[in-house]
Short mmCIF file of C-alpha atoms in Angstrom, two decimals:
data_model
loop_
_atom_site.label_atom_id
_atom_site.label_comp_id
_atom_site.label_asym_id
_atom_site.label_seq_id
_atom_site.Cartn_x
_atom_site.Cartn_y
_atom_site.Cartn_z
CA UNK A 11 -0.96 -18.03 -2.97
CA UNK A 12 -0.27 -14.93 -0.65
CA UNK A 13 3.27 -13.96 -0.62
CA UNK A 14 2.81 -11.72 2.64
CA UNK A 15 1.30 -13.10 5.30
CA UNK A 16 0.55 -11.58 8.25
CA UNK A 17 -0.09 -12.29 11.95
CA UNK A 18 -1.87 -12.03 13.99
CA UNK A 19 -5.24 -10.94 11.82
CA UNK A 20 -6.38 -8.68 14.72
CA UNK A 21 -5.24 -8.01 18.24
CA UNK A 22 -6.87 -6.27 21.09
CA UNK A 23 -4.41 -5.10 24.17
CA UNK A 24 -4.90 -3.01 26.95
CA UNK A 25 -3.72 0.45 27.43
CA UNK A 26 0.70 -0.13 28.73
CA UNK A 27 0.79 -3.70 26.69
CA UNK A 28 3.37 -4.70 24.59
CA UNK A 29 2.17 -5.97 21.19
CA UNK A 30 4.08 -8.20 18.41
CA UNK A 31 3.37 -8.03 15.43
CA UNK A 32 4.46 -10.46 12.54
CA UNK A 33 4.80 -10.37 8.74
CA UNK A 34 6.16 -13.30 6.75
CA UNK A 35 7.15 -13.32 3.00
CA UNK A 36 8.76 -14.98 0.38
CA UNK A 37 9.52 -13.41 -2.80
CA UNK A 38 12.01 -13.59 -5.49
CA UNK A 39 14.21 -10.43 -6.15
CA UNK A 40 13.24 -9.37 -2.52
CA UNK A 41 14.07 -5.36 -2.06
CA UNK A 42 12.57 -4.07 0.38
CA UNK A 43 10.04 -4.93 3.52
CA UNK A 44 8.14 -1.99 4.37
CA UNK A 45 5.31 -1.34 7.48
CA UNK A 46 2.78 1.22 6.99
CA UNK A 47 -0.27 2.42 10.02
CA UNK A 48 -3.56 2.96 8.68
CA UNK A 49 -6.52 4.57 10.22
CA UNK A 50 -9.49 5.62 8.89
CA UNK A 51 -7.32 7.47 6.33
CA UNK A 52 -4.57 6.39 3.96
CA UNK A 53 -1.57 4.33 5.02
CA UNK A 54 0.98 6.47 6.10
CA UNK A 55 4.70 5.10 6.35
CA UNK A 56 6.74 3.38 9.56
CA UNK A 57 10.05 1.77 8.28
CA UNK A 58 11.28 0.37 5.62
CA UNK A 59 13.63 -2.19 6.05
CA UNK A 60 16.24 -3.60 3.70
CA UNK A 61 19.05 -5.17 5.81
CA UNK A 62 19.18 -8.02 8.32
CA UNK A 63 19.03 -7.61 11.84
CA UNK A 64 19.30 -4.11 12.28
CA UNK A 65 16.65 -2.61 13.80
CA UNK A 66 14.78 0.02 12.96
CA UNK A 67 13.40 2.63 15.89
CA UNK A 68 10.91 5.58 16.08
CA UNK A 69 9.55 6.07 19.61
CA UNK A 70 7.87 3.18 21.23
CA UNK A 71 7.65 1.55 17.29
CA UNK A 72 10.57 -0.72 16.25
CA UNK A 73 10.99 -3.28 13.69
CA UNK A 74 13.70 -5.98 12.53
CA UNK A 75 14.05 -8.01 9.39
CA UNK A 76 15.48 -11.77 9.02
CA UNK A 77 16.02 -12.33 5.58
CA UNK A 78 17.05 -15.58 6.11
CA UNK A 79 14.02 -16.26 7.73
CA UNK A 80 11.69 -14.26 5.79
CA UNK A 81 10.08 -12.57 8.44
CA UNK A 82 10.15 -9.03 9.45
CA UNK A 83 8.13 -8.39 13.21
CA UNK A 84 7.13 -5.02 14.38
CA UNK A 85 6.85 -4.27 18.07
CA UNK A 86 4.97 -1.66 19.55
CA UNK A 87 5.56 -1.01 23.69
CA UNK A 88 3.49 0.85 26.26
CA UNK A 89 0.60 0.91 23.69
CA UNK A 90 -1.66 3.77 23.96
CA UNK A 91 -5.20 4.00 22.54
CA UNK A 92 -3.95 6.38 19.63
CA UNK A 93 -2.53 3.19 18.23
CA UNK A 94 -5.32 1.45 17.87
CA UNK A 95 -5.05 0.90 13.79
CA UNK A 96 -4.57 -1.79 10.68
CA UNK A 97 -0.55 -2.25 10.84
CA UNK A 98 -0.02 -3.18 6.91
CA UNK A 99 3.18 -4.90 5.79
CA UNK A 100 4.81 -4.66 2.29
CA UNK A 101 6.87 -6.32 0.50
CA UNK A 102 8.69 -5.07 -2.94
CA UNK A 103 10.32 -7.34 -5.19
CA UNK A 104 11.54 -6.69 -8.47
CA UNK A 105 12.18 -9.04 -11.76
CA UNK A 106 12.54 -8.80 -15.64
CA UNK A 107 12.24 -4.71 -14.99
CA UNK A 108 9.29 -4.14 -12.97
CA UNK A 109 8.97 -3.45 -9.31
CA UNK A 110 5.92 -4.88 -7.62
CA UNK A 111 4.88 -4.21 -4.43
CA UNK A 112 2.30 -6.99 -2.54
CA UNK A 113 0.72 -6.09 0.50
CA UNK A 114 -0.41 -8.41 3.24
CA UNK A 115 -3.66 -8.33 4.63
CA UNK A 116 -2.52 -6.31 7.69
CA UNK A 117 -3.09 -6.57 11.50
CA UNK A 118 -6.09 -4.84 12.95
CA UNK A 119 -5.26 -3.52 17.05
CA UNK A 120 -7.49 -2.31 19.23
CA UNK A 121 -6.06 -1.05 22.30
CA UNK A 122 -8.53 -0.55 24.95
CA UNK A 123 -8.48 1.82 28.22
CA UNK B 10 2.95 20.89 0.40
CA UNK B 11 4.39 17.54 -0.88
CA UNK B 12 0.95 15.64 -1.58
CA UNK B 13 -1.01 13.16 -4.35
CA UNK B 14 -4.29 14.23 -4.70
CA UNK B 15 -7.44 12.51 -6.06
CA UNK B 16 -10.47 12.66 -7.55
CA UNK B 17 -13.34 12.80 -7.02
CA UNK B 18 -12.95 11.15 -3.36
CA UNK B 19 -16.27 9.40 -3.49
CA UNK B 20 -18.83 8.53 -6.28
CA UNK B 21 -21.47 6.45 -6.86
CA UNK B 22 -22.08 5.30 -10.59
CA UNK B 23 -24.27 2.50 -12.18
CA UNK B 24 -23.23 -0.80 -13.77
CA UNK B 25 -21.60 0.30 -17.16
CA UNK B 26 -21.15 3.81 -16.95
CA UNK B 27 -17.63 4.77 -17.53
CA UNK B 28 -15.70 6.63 -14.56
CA UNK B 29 -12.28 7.81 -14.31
CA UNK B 30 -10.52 8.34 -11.46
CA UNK B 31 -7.54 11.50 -11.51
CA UNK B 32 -4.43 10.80 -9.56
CA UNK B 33 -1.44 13.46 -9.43
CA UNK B 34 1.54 13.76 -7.79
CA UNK B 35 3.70 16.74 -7.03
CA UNK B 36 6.95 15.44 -6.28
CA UNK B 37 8.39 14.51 -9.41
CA UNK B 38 8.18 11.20 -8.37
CA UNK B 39 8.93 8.43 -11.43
CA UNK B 40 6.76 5.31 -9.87
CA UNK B 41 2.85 5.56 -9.57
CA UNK B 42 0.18 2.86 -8.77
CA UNK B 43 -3.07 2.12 -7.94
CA UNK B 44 -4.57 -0.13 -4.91
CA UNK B 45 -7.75 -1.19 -3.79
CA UNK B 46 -9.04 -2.01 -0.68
CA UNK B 47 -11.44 -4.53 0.70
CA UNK B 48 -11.99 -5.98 3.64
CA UNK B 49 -10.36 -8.91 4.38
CA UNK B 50 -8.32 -8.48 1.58
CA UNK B 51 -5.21 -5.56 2.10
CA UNK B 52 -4.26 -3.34 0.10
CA UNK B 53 -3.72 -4.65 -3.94
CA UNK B 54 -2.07 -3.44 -6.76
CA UNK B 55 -4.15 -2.64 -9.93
CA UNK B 56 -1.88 -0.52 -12.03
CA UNK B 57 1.81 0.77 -11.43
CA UNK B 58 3.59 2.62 -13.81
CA UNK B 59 7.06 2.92 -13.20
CA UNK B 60 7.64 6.14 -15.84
CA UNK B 61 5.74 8.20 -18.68
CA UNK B 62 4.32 5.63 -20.71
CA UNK B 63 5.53 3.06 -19.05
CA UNK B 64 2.76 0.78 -17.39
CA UNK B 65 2.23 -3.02 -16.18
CA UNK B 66 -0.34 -5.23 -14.46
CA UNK B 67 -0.85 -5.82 -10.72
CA UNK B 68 -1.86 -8.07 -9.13
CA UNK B 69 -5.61 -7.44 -9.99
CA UNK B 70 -5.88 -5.69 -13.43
CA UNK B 71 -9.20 -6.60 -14.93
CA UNK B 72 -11.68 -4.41 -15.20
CA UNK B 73 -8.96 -1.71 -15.10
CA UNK B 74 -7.06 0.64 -17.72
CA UNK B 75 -4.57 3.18 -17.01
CA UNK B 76 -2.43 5.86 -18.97
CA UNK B 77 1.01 7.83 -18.38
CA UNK B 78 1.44 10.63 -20.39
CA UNK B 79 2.78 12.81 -17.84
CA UNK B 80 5.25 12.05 -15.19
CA UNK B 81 2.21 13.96 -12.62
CA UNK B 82 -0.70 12.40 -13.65
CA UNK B 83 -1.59 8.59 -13.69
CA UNK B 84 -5.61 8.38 -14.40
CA UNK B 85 -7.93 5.22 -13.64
CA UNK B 86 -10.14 4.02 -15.87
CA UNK B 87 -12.74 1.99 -15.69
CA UNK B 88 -14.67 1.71 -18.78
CA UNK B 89 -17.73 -0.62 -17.91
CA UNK B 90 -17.77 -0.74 -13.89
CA UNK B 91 -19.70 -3.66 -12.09
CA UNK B 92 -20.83 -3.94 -8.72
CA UNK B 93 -17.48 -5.97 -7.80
CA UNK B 94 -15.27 -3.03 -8.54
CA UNK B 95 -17.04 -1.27 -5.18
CA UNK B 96 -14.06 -0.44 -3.03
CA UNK B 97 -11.67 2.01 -1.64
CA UNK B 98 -9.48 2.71 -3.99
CA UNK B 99 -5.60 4.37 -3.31
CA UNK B 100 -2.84 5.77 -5.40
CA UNK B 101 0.23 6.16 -4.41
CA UNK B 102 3.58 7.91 -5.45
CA UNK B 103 7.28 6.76 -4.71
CA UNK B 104 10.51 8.16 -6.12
CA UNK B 105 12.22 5.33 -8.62
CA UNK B 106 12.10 1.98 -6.66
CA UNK B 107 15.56 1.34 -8.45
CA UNK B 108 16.62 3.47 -6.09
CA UNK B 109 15.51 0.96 -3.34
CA UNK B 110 13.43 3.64 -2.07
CA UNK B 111 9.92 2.27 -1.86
CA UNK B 112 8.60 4.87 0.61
CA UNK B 113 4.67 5.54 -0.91
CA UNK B 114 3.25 8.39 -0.80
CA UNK B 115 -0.61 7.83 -0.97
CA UNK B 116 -3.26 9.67 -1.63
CA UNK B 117 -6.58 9.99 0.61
CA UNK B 118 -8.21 7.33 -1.12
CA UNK B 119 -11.71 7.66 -3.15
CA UNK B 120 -14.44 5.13 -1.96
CA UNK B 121 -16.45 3.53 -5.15
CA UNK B 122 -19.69 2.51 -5.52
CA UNK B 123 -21.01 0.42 -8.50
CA UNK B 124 -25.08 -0.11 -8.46
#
């Protein structure tokens, strides 16, 4: 059973859209919800997120947690064609001294001219 | 420069031959693991080691051994590869996640294929 599930699987937007995107979880021993941007490269990091409700911001990217909810959503406004990527979402979780961290299967977008 | 390398970055090997992949880190950082990557399927977690010779099981471990015996270097082996083990394969660097600082750093990935 997938404990991160993400949504939409793949998303294509034109150039100036605003996009959504959504990452559910549920985890014991939650920690912390992290988004990462891959391209044809390694994932490189976006937020990390441990408290409720406050948002996160870095230029047109911003992200919010519920942790009642279980759901974390990343938005991306005026989308350009340089964003066109897999948005991955993590979630780490700890118990009985380990720290795991499960992926989901991540959001591909396409942003097109 | 603040990096994890890896090697080699791509290989192609035959059905039983065993491979090891290198992974180090220059950041001093305590918590290492290893992903792969297929499509459809995300990112999962092979290996992590959270210290020197410390190690525990992802969520996909078979097939897979690692080793910590220095706090830079996290190797993975694969001692009889099959053709299901082709992927991209990542490892990745954080400081201690008991810090609640789960920030990866990952390295640029080595693509694996098993004839």
């Amino acid at each position: 059973e997938d404990k991160v599930v993400q949504s939409p699987l793949s998303l294509v937007v034109h150039e100036g859209d605003t996009v959504t995107l959504n990452c559910s979880y549920e985890v014991t021993n939650f920690r912390s919800l992290l988004w990462y941007k891959q391209e044809k490269k390694a994932p490189t990091f976006l937020f990390m997120l441990t408290s409720s409700g406050i948002e996160k911001k870095s230029g047109r990217l911003s992200s919010i947690l519920d942790k009642k909810e279980l759901f974390s959503i990343l938005n991306i406004t005026a989308t350009q064609t340089g964003d066109s990527a897999i948005y991955l979402c993590a979630v780490a979780y700890s118990g009985a001294g380990s720290y795991q961290l499960t992926f989901g299967k991540g959001t591909k977008l396409s942003v097109i001219p | 420069e603040a990096q994890v390398t890896q090697n080699p970055r791509y290989l192609i090997t035959v059905t039983g031959k065993k491979l090891t992949v290198t992974c180090s880190q220059n950041m001093n950082h305590e918590y290492m693991s290893w992903y792969r990557q297929d499509p459809g399927l995300g990112l999962r977690q092979i290996y992590y080691s959270m210290n020197v010779e410390v190690t525990d099981k992802g969520d996909v471990p078979e097939g897979y051994k690692v080793s910590r015996k220095e706090k830079r270097n996290f190797p993975l082996i694969l001692e009889s590869p099959s053709p299901n083990q082709t992927s991209l394969y990542f490892c990745a660097s954080s400081t201690s996640p008991s810090h609640l600082s789960y920030e990866q750093y990952f390295g640029p990935g080595t693509r694996l294929t098993v004839t």
